[in-house]
Coordinates of C-alpha atoms and ligand atoms in Angstrom, one line a residue:
M1251 CA 0.0 0.0 0.0
V1252 CA 1.2 3.5 -0.8
H1253 CA 0.4 6.4 1.5
V1254 CA 0.5 9.9 0.1
V1255 CA 1.3 12.5 2.7
L1256 CA 0.6 16.2 2.0
T1257 CA 2.8 18.4 4.2
G1258 CA 3.2 22.2 4.4
F1259 CA 2.7 25.2 6.5
M1260 CA -0.8 26.4 7.5
A1261 CA -3.1 27.5 4.7
T1262 CA -1.0 26.0 1.9
G1263 CA -4.0 24.0 0.7
K1264 CA -3.3 20.5 2.2
T1265 CA -6.9 19.8 3.1
E1266 CA -8.3 21.1 -0.2
V1267 CA -5.8 19.4 -2.4
G1268 CA -6.0 16.2 -0.2
R1269 CA -9.7 16.0 -0.7
R1270 CA -9.5 16.5 -4.4
L1271 CA -6.7 14.0 -4.8
A1272 CA -8.6 11.4 -2.8
R1273 CA -11.7 12.0 -5.0
I1274 CA -9.6 11.7 -8.2
L1275 CA -7.9 8.5 -7.2
A1276 CA -10.8 7.0 -5.2
C1277 CA -8.8 6.7 -2.0
P1278 CA -9.7 7.4 1.6
F1279 CA -8.6 10.8 2.9
M1280 CA -7.4 11.5 6.4
D1281 CA -7.1 15.0 7.8
I1282 CA -4.8 15.3 10.8
D1283 CA -6.7 18.4 11.9
S1284 CA -9.8 16.3 12.4
L1285 CA -7.8 13.7 14.4
V1286 CA -6.4 16.4 16.6
E1287 CA -9.8 17.8 17.2
V1288 CA -11.3 14.5 18.1
A1289 CA -8.4 13.7 20.4
A1290 CA -8.7 17.1 22.1
G1291 CA -12.4 17.4 22.1
R1292 CA -12.0 21.0 20.8
T1293 CA -11.6 22.7 17.5
V1294 CA -8.2 23.6 16.2
A1295 CA -9.2 27.3 16.5
E1296 CA -10.1 26.8 20.2
I1297 CA -6.8 25.0 20.9
F1298 CA -4.8 27.8 19.3
A1299 CA -6.8 30.4 21.2
N1300 CA -6.4 28.7 24.6
E1301 CA -3.0 27.1 24.3
G1302 CA -1.1 29.1 21.6
E1303 CA 0.8 27.8 18.7
P1304 CA 3.6 25.8 20.5
C1305 CA 1.0 23.1 21.5
S1306 CA 0.6 22.2 17.8
I1307 CA 3.6 20.0 17.5
P1308 CA 3.0 17.6 20.4
R1309 CA -0.7 17.4 19.7
T1310 CA -0.1 16.7 16.0
A1311 CA 2.5 14.1 16.9
A1312 CA 0.1 12.4 19.2
A1313 CA -2.7 12.3 16.6
W1314 CA -0.4 11.2 13.7
P1315 CA -1.5 7.7 12.5
R1316 CA 0.9 4.9 13.2
P1317 CA 1.5 2.0 10.9
G1318 CA -0.9 -0.7 12.1
P1319 CA -4.2 -2.2 11.5
S1320 CA -6.0 1.0 10.7
C1321 CA -3.4 1.9 8.0
A1322 CA -3.0 -1.5 6.6
S1323 CA -6.7 -2.4 6.3
R1324 CA -6.9 -1.5 2.6
P1325 CA -3.8 -3.0 1.0
D1326 CA -5.1 -2.3 -2.4
R1327 CA -5.7 1.4 -2.0
K1328 CA -3.7 4.6 -1.7
R1329 CA -4.4 6.8 1.3
F1330 CA -4.1 10.5 1.5
S1331 CA -3.3 12.3 4.7
G1332 CA -3.5 16.1 5.1
G1333 CA -3.6 18.4 8.0
W1334 CA -1.7 20.9 10.0
G1335 CA 1.8 20.4 11.3
T1336 CA 4.3 17.8 10.2
P1337 CA 5.7 16.2 13.3
R1338 CA 8.9 14.3 13.7
A1339 CA 7.0 11.4 15.2
G1340 CA 6.2 8.9 12.5
R1341 CA 8.7 10.5 10.2
S1342 CA 10.6 7.2 9.9
W1343 CA 7.7 5.1 8.7
R1344 CA 6.5 8.0 6.5
T1345 CA 9.8 8.3 4.7
R1346 CA 9.8 4.5 4.3
T1347 CA 6.2 3.9 3.2
A1348 CA 4.7 7.2 2.2
H1349 CA 5.1 9.4 -0.8
Q1350 CA 5.4 13.0 0.5
I1351 CA 4.2 16.0 -1.4
G1352 CA 5.1 19.4 0.2
L1353 CA 2.9 22.3 -0.5
R1354 CA 4.2 25.9 -0.3
A1355 CA 2.4 29.2 -0.1
S1356 CA 3.4 31.8 -2.5
R1357 CA 4.5 35.2 -1.2
R1358 CA 1.6 36.8 -3.0
C1359 CA -0.9 34.7 -1.1
S1360 CA -1.6 35.7 2.5
P1361 CA -2.2 32.6 4.6
S1362 CA -4.6 34.4 6.8
A1363 CA -7.0 34.8 3.8
H1364 CA -7.5 31.0 3.9
L1365 CA -7.7 30.6 7.7
R1366 CA -10.8 30.4 9.7
M1367 CA -9.0 31.9 12.6
P1368 CA -6.5 34.6 13.4
L1369 CA -2.8 33.7 12.9
P1370 CA -0.9 32.9 16.0
P1371 CA 2.7 33.9 16.6
M1372 CA 4.8 31.6 14.5
R1373 CA 8.1 31.1 16.3
S1374 CA 8.6 27.3 16.3
T1375 CA 6.1 26.2 13.6
L1376 CA 7.9 27.9 10.7
P1377 CA 11.3 26.2 10.9
S1378 CA 9.7 22.9 11.7
S1379 CA 7.3 23.1 8.7
A1380 CA 10.0 24.4 6.4
S1381 CA 12.4 21.6 7.1
T1382 CA 9.8 19.0 6.5
T1383 CA 8.7 20.7 3.3
S1384 CA 12.2 20.6 2.1
S1385 CA 12.2 16.8 2.7
S1386 CA 9.2 16.3 0.6
A1387 CA 9.3 14.4 -2.6
C1388 CA 7.7 17.1 -4.6
A1389 CA 7.1 20.7 -3.7
G1390 CA 3.9 22.2 -5.2
S1391 CA 2.9 25.8 -5.0
W1392 CA -0.3 27.6 -3.9
R1393 CA -1.8 30.6 -5.5
D1394 CA -5.1 32.2 -5.2
G1395 CA -7.8 31.1 -7.7
D1396 CA -6.2 28.7 -10.2
G1397 CA -3.5 27.8 -7.6
V1398 CA -5.4 24.7 -6.5
Q1399 CA -5.5 23.3 -10.0
V1400 CA -1.7 23.9 -10.4
V1401 CA -1.0 22.0 -7.2
E1402 CA -3.6 19.4 -8.1
A1403 CA -2.1 18.7 -11.5
E1404 CA 1.4 18.5 -10.2
A1405 CA 0.5 16.3 -7.2
R1406 CA -1.7 14.1 -9.3
V1407 CA 1.1 13.3 -11.8
T1408 CA 3.4 12.6 -8.9
A1409 CA 0.8 10.5 -7.0
E1410 CA 0.1 8.4 -10.1
G1411 CA 3.7 7.4 -10.1
A1412 CA 3.8 7.2 -6.4
V1413 CA 6.9 5.9 -4.7
Q1414 CA 7.6 2.2 -4.8
E1415 CA 10.0 0.4 -2.6
V1416 CA 11.8 -2.8 -3.4
E1417 CA 13.6 -4.7 -0.7
V1418 CA 16.9 -6.4 -1.5
G1419 CA 16.9 -9.1 1.1
L1420 CA 20.5 -9.9 2.2
G1421 CA 20.2 -10.4 5.9
P1422 CA 22.2 -7.7 7.7
R1423 CA 23.1 -6.1 4.4
S1424 CA 19.5 -5.7 3.2
Y1425 CA 18.4 -2.4 1.8
S1426 CA 15.6 -0.7 -0.1
I1427 CA 15.5 0.5 -3.6
V1428 CA 13.2 3.6 -3.6
I1429 CA 11.7 4.4 -7.0
G1430 CA 9.6 7.4 -7.7
A1431 CA 9.5 10.9 -9.3
G1432 CA 10.8 14.0 -7.8
L1433 CA 12.8 12.2 -5.2
L1434 CA 16.0 14.3 -5.2
P1435 CA 15.0 16.9 -2.7
G1436 CA 14.2 14.2 -0.2
V1437 CA 17.5 12.3 -0.5
G1438 CA 18.9 13.9 2.7
T1439 CA 16.0 13.1 5.0
R1440 CA 15.8 9.6 3.6
L1441 CA 19.4 9.0 4.4
A1442 CA 19.1 10.6 7.8
S1443 CA 16.1 8.3 8.6
L1444 CA 18.5 5.4 8.1
G1445 CA 20.6 6.7 11.0
L1446 CA 23.3 8.1 8.7
H1447 CA 24.8 11.4 9.6
G1448 CA 28.0 13.5 9.5
R1449 CA 30.2 14.1 6.5
A1450 CA 28.9 13.0 3.1
A1451 CA 30.7 13.0 -0.2
V1452 CA 28.5 13.4 -3.2
V1453 CA 30.6 11.6 -5.9
T1454 CA 29.5 12.3 -9.5
S1455 CA 30.8 13.2 -12.9
E1456 CA 31.2 16.8 -14.0
R1457 CA 28.3 16.4 -16.5
I1458 CA 25.9 14.9 -14.1
G1459 CA 27.0 17.1 -11.3
A1460 CA 26.1 20.2 -13.3
L1461 CA 22.5 18.9 -13.5
Y1462 CA 21.9 17.3 -10.1
R1463 CA 24.7 18.2 -7.6
E1464 CA 22.8 21.2 -6.2
P1465 CA 19.5 19.6 -5.2
I1466 CA 21.2 16.7 -3.6
V1467 CA 23.9 18.7 -1.7
E1468 CA 21.2 21.0 -0.5
S1469 CA 18.9 18.2 0.7
L1470 CA 21.9 16.7 2.6
R1471 CA 22.7 20.0 4.2
A1472 CA 19.0 20.5 5.1
A1473 CA 19.0 17.1 6.8
G1474 CA 22.0 17.9 8.9
F1475 CA 24.8 16.3 6.9
H1476 CA 28.1 18.1 6.1
P1477 CA 28.2 17.5 2.3
T1478 CA 31.1 17.9 -0.1
A1479 CA 30.8 17.4 -3.9
V1480 CA 33.6 15.4 -5.5
E1481 CA 33.5 15.3 -9.3
F1482 CA 35.6 13.6 -12.0
P1483 CA 35.4 13.9 -15.8
D1484 CA 32.6 12.1 -17.6
G1485 CA 33.2 8.8 -19.4
E1486 CA 34.0 5.1 -19.2
E1487 CA 37.7 5.9 -19.8
H1488 CA 37.8 7.3 -16.2
K1489 CA 36.7 4.1 -14.6
N1490 CA 40.2 3.0 -13.9
L1491 CA 42.8 2.9 -11.1
A1492 CA 44.4 6.2 -12.0
W1493 CA 41.1 8.0 -11.4
L1494 CA 40.4 5.9 -8.4
A1495 CA 43.6 7.3 -6.9
V1496 CA 42.4 10.8 -7.6
L1497 CA 39.1 10.0 -6.0
Y1498 CA 40.7 8.6 -2.8
D1499 CA 42.8 11.8 -2.5
R1500 CA 39.7 14.0 -2.8
L1501 CA 37.6 11.9 -0.4
L1502 CA 40.4 12.0 2.2
E1503 CA 41.0 15.7 1.6
A1504 CA 37.2 16.2 2.3
G1505 CA 37.8 14.7 5.7
L1506 CA 35.9 11.5 5.3
E1507 CA 36.1 9.2 8.3
R1508 CA 35.0 5.6 8.9
R1509 CA 31.3 6.5 9.4
S1510 CA 31.1 9.1 6.6
L1511 CA 28.8 8.5 3.7
V1512 CA 29.6 8.3 0.0
V1513 CA 26.6 9.3 -2.1
A1514 CA 27.2 8.2 -5.7
V1515 CA 25.1 10.1 -8.2
G1516 CA 25.3 8.9 -11.8
G1517 CA 25.2 6.1 -14.3
G1518 CA 27.1 2.8 -14.0
V1519 CA 30.4 4.5 -14.5
V1520 CA 30.0 6.7 -11.4
T1521 CA 28.3 4.0 -9.2
D1522 CA 31.1 1.5 -10.1
L1523 CA 33.9 3.9 -9.4
A1524 CA 32.4 5.6 -6.4
G1525 CA 31.2 2.1 -5.2
F1526 CA 34.7 0.6 -5.4
A1527 CA 36.2 3.6 -3.6
A1528 CA 33.5 3.3 -0.9
A1529 CA 34.2 -0.5 -0.6
T1530 CA 37.9 0.0 -0.1
L1531 CA 38.6 3.4 1.5
L1532 CA 39.1 3.1 5.2
R1533 CA 38.2 -0.6 4.8
G1534 CA 34.7 0.3 3.7
L1535 CA 32.4 3.3 4.0
P1536 CA 28.6 3.4 4.0
M1537 CA 27.3 4.3 0.6
A1538 CA 24.0 5.4 -1.0
L1539 CA 23.4 5.2 -4.7
V1540 CA 21.4 7.7 -6.8
P1541 CA 21.4 6.1 -10.3
T1542 CA 20.8 8.6 -13.1
T1543 CA 20.6 6.3 -16.1
L1544 CA 18.0 3.6 -16.9
V1545 CA 20.9 1.0 -16.9
G1546 CA 21.9 2.3 -13.5
Q1547 CA 18.3 2.2 -12.1
V1548 CA 17.5 -1.3 -13.3
D1549 CA 20.9 -2.9 -13.1
A1550 CA 24.2 -1.3 -12.2
A1551 CA 23.1 0.2 -8.9
I1552 CA 21.5 -3.0 -7.6
G1553 CA 23.4 -6.0 -6.2
G1554 CA 26.6 -4.5 -4.8
K1555 CA 28.9 -5.3 -7.7
T1556 CA 31.5 -2.6 -8.3
G1557 CA 33.9 -2.9 -11.2
M1558 CA 37.0 -1.1 -12.4
N1559 CA 38.6 -1.4 -15.8
H1560 CA 42.1 -2.6 -16.4
V1561 CA 44.2 -2.3 -19.5
L1562 CA 43.7 -6.0 -20.1
G1563 CA 39.9 -5.8 -19.8
K1564 CA 36.7 -4.3 -18.5
N1565 CA 35.6 -4.7 -14.9
L1566 CA 38.6 -6.9 -14.1
I1567 CA 39.1 -5.3 -10.6
G1568 CA 36.1 -5.1 -8.3
A1569 CA 34.5 -5.8 -5.0
F1570 CA 31.1 -6.5 -3.6
H1571 CA 29.8 -3.7 -1.5
Q1572 CA 26.1 -3.3 -0.9
P1573 CA 24.7 0.2 -0.6
R1574 CA 22.5 1.3 2.4
V1575 CA 19.8 2.5 0.0
V1576 CA 19.3 3.1 -3.7
I1577 CA 17.2 6.1 -4.7
A1578 CA 16.0 5.9 -8.3
D1579 CA 14.3 9.1 -9.4
V1580 CA 12.8 8.6 -12.8
D1581 CA 12.6 12.3 -13.5
V1582 CA 16.4 12.4 -14.1
L1583 CA 15.8 10.2 -17.1
R1584 CA 14.4 13.3 -18.9
T1585 CA 17.9 14.7 -19.3
L1586 CA 19.5 11.4 -20.3
P1587 CA 20.6 11.3 -23.9
R1588 CA 17.9 9.4 -25.9
R1589 CA 20.4 6.8 -27.1
E1590 CA 21.4 6.0 -23.5
F1591 CA 17.7 5.7 -22.5
I1592 CA 17.0 3.3 -25.3
A1593 CA 20.1 1.2 -24.5
G1594 CA 18.7 1.0 -20.9
L1595 CA 15.4 -0.3 -22.3
S1596 CA 17.3 -3.3 -23.6
E1597 CA 18.0 -4.4 -20.0
T1598 CA 14.3 -4.0 -19.1
I1599 CA 13.3 -6.2 -22.1
K1600 CA 15.8 -8.7 -20.8
Y1601 CA 14.1 -9.0 -17.5
G1602 CA 10.8 -9.6 -19.4
I1603 CA 12.3 -12.4 -21.5
I1604 CA 14.2 -14.1 -18.7
R1605 CA 11.7 -13.9 -15.8
D1606 CA 8.5 -12.0 -16.6
A1607 CA 6.1 -12.7 -19.5
A1608 CA 3.7 -10.1 -18.2
L1609 CA 6.4 -7.4 -18.1
F1610 CA 7.3 -8.3 -21.7
R1611 CA 3.7 -8.1 -22.8
H1612 CA 3.3 -4.8 -20.9
L1613 CA 6.3 -3.4 -22.8
E1614 CA 4.8 -4.7 -26.1
E1615 CA 1.6 -2.9 -25.3
R1616 CA 2.8 0.4 -23.7
L1617 CA 6.2 0.9 -25.4
S1618 CA 5.3 4.1 -27.1
E1619 CA 4.3 5.7 -23.8
V1620 CA 7.4 4.4 -22.1
L1621 CA 9.4 6.1 -24.9
E1622 CA 7.5 9.3 -24.1
L1623 CA 8.8 9.0 -20.6
R1624 CA 5.5 8.7 -18.9
R1625 CA 6.4 9.0 -15.2
D1626 CA 3.9 6.5 -13.8
L1627 CA 5.0 3.9 -16.4
L1628 CA 8.6 4.5 -15.8
V1629 CA 8.2 4.1 -12.0
G1630 CA 6.3 0.9 -12.6
L1631 CA 8.9 -0.4 -15.1
V1632 CA 11.9 0.4 -13.0
A1633 CA 10.3 -1.1 -9.9
A1634 CA 9.4 -4.3 -11.8
C1635 CA 13.0 -4.7 -13.0
C1636 CA 14.4 -3.9 -9.6
R1637 CA 12.2 -6.6 -8.1
H1638 CA 13.6 -9.1 -10.5
K1639 CA 17.2 -8.1 -9.9
A1640 CA 16.6 -8.0 -6.1
T1641 CA 15.3 -11.5 -6.2
V1642 CA 18.2 -12.8 -8.2
V1643 CA 20.8 -11.0 -6.1
G1644 CA 19.0 -12.1 -2.9
D1645 CA 19.4 -15.7 -3.9
D1646 CA 23.0 -15.4 -5.1
E1647 CA 24.7 -12.3 -3.7
R1648 CA 28.2 -13.1 -4.7
E1649 CA 27.7 -15.0 -7.9
E1650 CA 28.6 -18.2 -6.2
G1651 CA 25.5 -20.3 -6.7
G1652 CA 25.0 -19.6 -10.4
G1653 CA 21.6 -18.0 -9.9
R1654 CA 22.9 -14.6 -11.1
M1655 CA 24.0 -16.2 -14.4
V1656 CA 20.5 -15.9 -15.8
L1657 CA 21.1 -12.1 -16.0
N1658 CA 23.8 -12.9 -18.6
F1659 CA 21.1 -13.7 -21.2
G1660 CA 22.4 -12.0 -24.4
H1661 CA 25.6 -11.0 -22.7
T1662 CA 27.9 -13.7 -24.1
M1663 CA 27.5 -12.4 -27.6
G1664 CA 27.0 -8.8 -26.4
H1665 CA 30.4 -8.7 -24.7
A1666 CA 32.0 -10.3 -27.8
L1667 CA 30.5 -7.5 -30.0
E1668 CA 31.7 -4.8 -27.7
A1669 CA 35.2 -6.2 -27.5
L1670 CA 35.4 -6.7 -31.3
T1671 CA 34.4 -3.1 -31.9
D1672 CA 36.8 -1.8 -29.2
Y1673 CA 33.9 -0.6 -27.0
R1674 CA 33.3 2.3 -29.4
R1675 CA 30.5 1.3 -31.8
F1676 CA 27.8 0.0 -29.4
L1677 CA 26.5 1.1 -26.1
H1678 CA 26.3 -2.0 -23.8
G1679 CA 22.5 -2.2 -24.1
E1680 CA 22.7 -2.1 -27.9
A1681 CA 25.3 -5.0 -27.9
V1682 CA 23.1 -6.9 -25.5
A1683 CA 20.1 -6.4 -27.8
I1684 CA 21.9 -8.1 -30.7
G1685 CA 23.2 -10.7 -28.2
M1686 CA 19.7 -11.5 -27.0
V1687 CA 18.4 -12.1 -30.5
A1688 CA 21.5 -14.3 -31.2
A1689 CA 20.8 -16.2 -27.9
A1690 CA 17.1 -16.7 -28.9
R1691 CA 18.2 -18.0 -32.4
V1692 CA 20.6 -20.4 -30.8
S1693 CA 17.8 -21.5 -28.4
R1694 CA 15.6 -22.1 -31.4
A1695 CA 18.3 -24.1 -33.2
L1696 CA 18.6 -26.3 -30.1
G1697 CA 14.9 -26.9 -30.1
R1698 CA 14.4 -25.0 -26.9
C1699 CA 12.0 -22.3 -28.2
G1700 CA 9.9 -21.6 -31.2
S1701 CA 10.1 -19.0 -33.9
E1702 CA 7.3 -17.0 -32.3
T1703 CA 9.5 -16.3 -29.3
V1704 CA 12.4 -15.2 -31.4
G1705 CA 10.0 -13.0 -33.5
R1706 CA 8.4 -11.3 -30.6
L1707 CA 11.8 -10.4 -29.1
E1708 CA 13.1 -9.1 -32.4
R1709 CA 10.0 -7.0 -33.0
L1710 CA 10.0 -5.4 -29.5
L1711 CA 13.7 -4.6 -29.7
K1712 CA 13.3 -3.0 -33.2
R1713 CA 10.3 -1.0 -32.1
A1714 CA 12.4 0.3 -29.2
G1715 CA 15.0 1.5 -31.7
L1716 CA 17.6 -1.2 -30.8
P1717 CA 19.8 -3.1 -33.2
T1718 CA 19.1 -6.8 -33.6
E1719 CA 21.6 -8.0 -36.2
I1720 CA 25.3 -8.9 -35.9
P1721 CA 27.1 -6.3 -38.2
G1722 CA 28.2 -7.6 -41.5
G1723 CA 31.9 -8.2 -41.8
M1724 CA 32.2 -9.8 -38.4
T1725 CA 33.3 -13.4 -39.1
P1726 CA 32.1 -16.4 -37.1
T1727 CA 35.7 -17.1 -36.2
A1728 CA 36.3 -13.7 -34.8
L1729 CA 33.1 -13.9 -32.8
A1730 CA 34.0 -17.4 -31.5
L1731 CA 37.4 -16.2 -30.4
A1732 CA 36.0 -13.2 -28.6
M1733 CA 33.5 -15.3 -26.7
Q1734 CA 36.1 -17.8 -25.9
T1735 CA 38.2 -15.2 -24.1
D1736 CA 35.3 -13.8 -22.1
K1737 CA 36.0 -14.0 -18.4
K1738 CA 32.9 -16.1 -17.8
S1739 CA 34.1 -18.9 -20.0
V1740 CA 35.5 -21.9 -18.0
D1741 CA 37.8 -24.5 -19.6
G1742 CA 36.7 -23.4 -23.0
R1743 CA 33.0 -24.0 -22.2
I1744 CA 30.4 -21.3 -21.8
R1745 CA 27.3 -21.6 -19.6
F1746 CA 24.9 -20.3 -22.2
V1747 CA 21.5 -18.9 -21.2
C1748 CA 18.8 -20.1 -23.5
V1749 CA 15.2 -18.9 -23.7
E1750 CA 12.5 -21.6 -23.5
E1751 CA 9.6 -19.2 -23.9
I1752 CA 9.0 -15.5 -23.0
G1753 CA 9.7 -15.4 -19.2
R1754 CA 11.5 -18.7 -18.9
T1755 CA 15.1 -19.7 -19.5
S1756 CA 17.4 -22.7 -19.2
F1757 CA 21.1 -23.3 -19.3
V1758 CA 23.3 -25.3 -21.7
E1759 CA 27.0 -25.8 -21.8
L1760 CA 28.4 -24.9 -25.2
T1761 CA 31.7 -24.1 -26.8
A1762 CA 32.0 -20.7 -28.5
Q1763 CA 32.2 -22.5 -31.9
E1764 CA 29.0 -24.4 -31.2
I1765 CA 27.3 -21.1 -30.4
V1766 CA 28.3 -19.5 -33.7
N1767 CA 27.4 -22.7 -35.6
H1768 CA 23.8 -22.4 -34.3
L1769 CA 23.3 -18.7 -35.3
Ligands
NAD318 N1 28.1 -3.0 -11.3 C1 27.2 -3.5 -12.1 O1 26.5 -4.4 -11.7 C2 27.1 -3.0 -13.5 C3 26.0 -3.4 -14.2 C4 25.8 -2.9 -15.5 C5 26.7 -1.9 -16.0 N2 27.8 -1.6 -15.2 C6 28.7 -0.6 -15.7 O2 28.0 0.6 -15.9 C7 28.7 1.4 -17.0 C8 27.7 1.9 -17.9 O3 26.7 2.6 -17.2 P1 25.5 3.4 -17.8 O4 25.0 2.7 -19.0 O5 24.7 3.8 -16.7 O6 26.2 4.7 -18.5 P2 27.2 5.8 -18.0 O7 27.4 5.8 -16.6 O8 28.4 5.7 -18.9 O9 26.4 7.1 -18.5 C9 26.2 7.3 -19.8 C10 26.2 8.8 -20.2 O10 25.1 9.4 -19.8 C11 25.4 10.6 -19.0 N3 24.3 10.7 -18.0 C12 24.1 9.8 -17.0 N4 22.9 10.2 -16.4 C13 22.5 11.3 -17.0 C14 21.3 12.1 -16.8 N5 20.4 11.8 -15.9 N6 21.2 13.2 -17.6 C15 22.1 13.4 -18.5 N7 23.2 12.7 -18.8 C16 23.4 11.6 -18.0 C17 26.7 10.3 -18.4 O11 27.4 11.4 -18.1 C18 27.4 9.5 -19.6 O12 27.9 10.4 -20.5 C19 29.7 0.5 -17.6 O13 31.0 0.9 -17.1 C20 29.4 -0.9 -17.0 O14 30.5 -1.8 -16.9 C21 28.0 -2.0 -14.0

């Protein structure tokens, strides 16, 4: 169940917007004002008149609903809560289970115009409300007249793609992946709610930093952290030991200690490099990941693998280091280059074909809307993929049991294509798209799946704008050689992932030559 909590200072429209949203989405609405009045046996105006404004915080805290039978009674429905004051009490479960929307009053609008009572002195309420509003997932605005519609439209879009949480179950190393829209301003409070505090290094690339450094550093500062931004130049060519050394220097210069936090903000390059630094510096620092590419949100940021390139090959140096939380804000995908987004779609299609026929069908039906970056669909898509990756990782955290191997579907050929083209021609997801079609054709040749399966996969990838054919001029011998030298090949044999039907796979041991023979 998803709760939506509207927060904000008095007269910012929480009750009005809450009622409207509840009507639109057919959800129950709970007004904290009413709960306070019932508990006190008096109206809010009377409480203010008799006790003054300072009473608002403890009274609201006492009235705030706790997670329990009353909140869990309608698991299929969203619930809206509005009301006055936004107490610390219950903040932890709110940040875990609720999607928060902060409403602000514009300067032009006098709050007293909306109040049914005279304004009390506002010593303590203002800072408290302000800090909570800054922690909200999405700040709306209130203006007279059409203001309600503005807030409503914004909040509605946000609520439709309300926050989803996926748990990666790894015993003491378990963590949540939080997926939603407009999450960046709430990064600081979410991390603070996990008990993290003190110095925090926001590690990102210069390009991504220019876009997202400020809101994240600001939210950390507002939540009581001492943040520093550490940036390195953009690009895969910086995911190496030379830049790792530079990163160590900067993190130490920033005064990071054993309990300081590393917040990696970026695609797989950033999360791999920052993740490896966090895994090794001072024998391991807590880390949070804010993936900014689709590949990062559905793959690279989940599972704790960090990888550094060596002159002899990609990701040859690495460590497992699980983050404390992953915060995937789908809004950042709007600035992602189109080609990168489409390459990420390849990984989402992979989850469909290896584990989830319904997800595959959903992509077939709604692909054009996903390509238009519809927020609610993106939240759902990223969450679905994260659930699959979380399950696979939860069963085989360190790639020991072989369960994680299923994620390699399409990667045997994909890696070979990347290597043969010197990692310049294809983005990873593009090479994997060709590799998935090749894997499906090999599966068909082995009698494991029918032509219908191969055809559906090819059609969906093509519609997404992904390549599906091995480029002409690449000889079977060269392909076989490249697959043979892949680090996942053992004694010349490759554990090849076949598709049986959409959503179901199997393994077969093949030599690289046998794979190309079946293409
Ligand atoms: N550790 C793992 O489990 C894992 C899994 C998959 C991939 N990876 C690694 O991830 C890397 C690829 O990551 P990627 O596909 O996320 O690409 P990336 O990190 O290389 O980013 C791609 C490009 O997009 C830019 N960018 C990123 N987010 C942006 C945004 N929101 N707006 C504008 N520009 C943005 C980047 O600056 C970069 O130029 C590879 O090094 C790969 O080895 C690791």
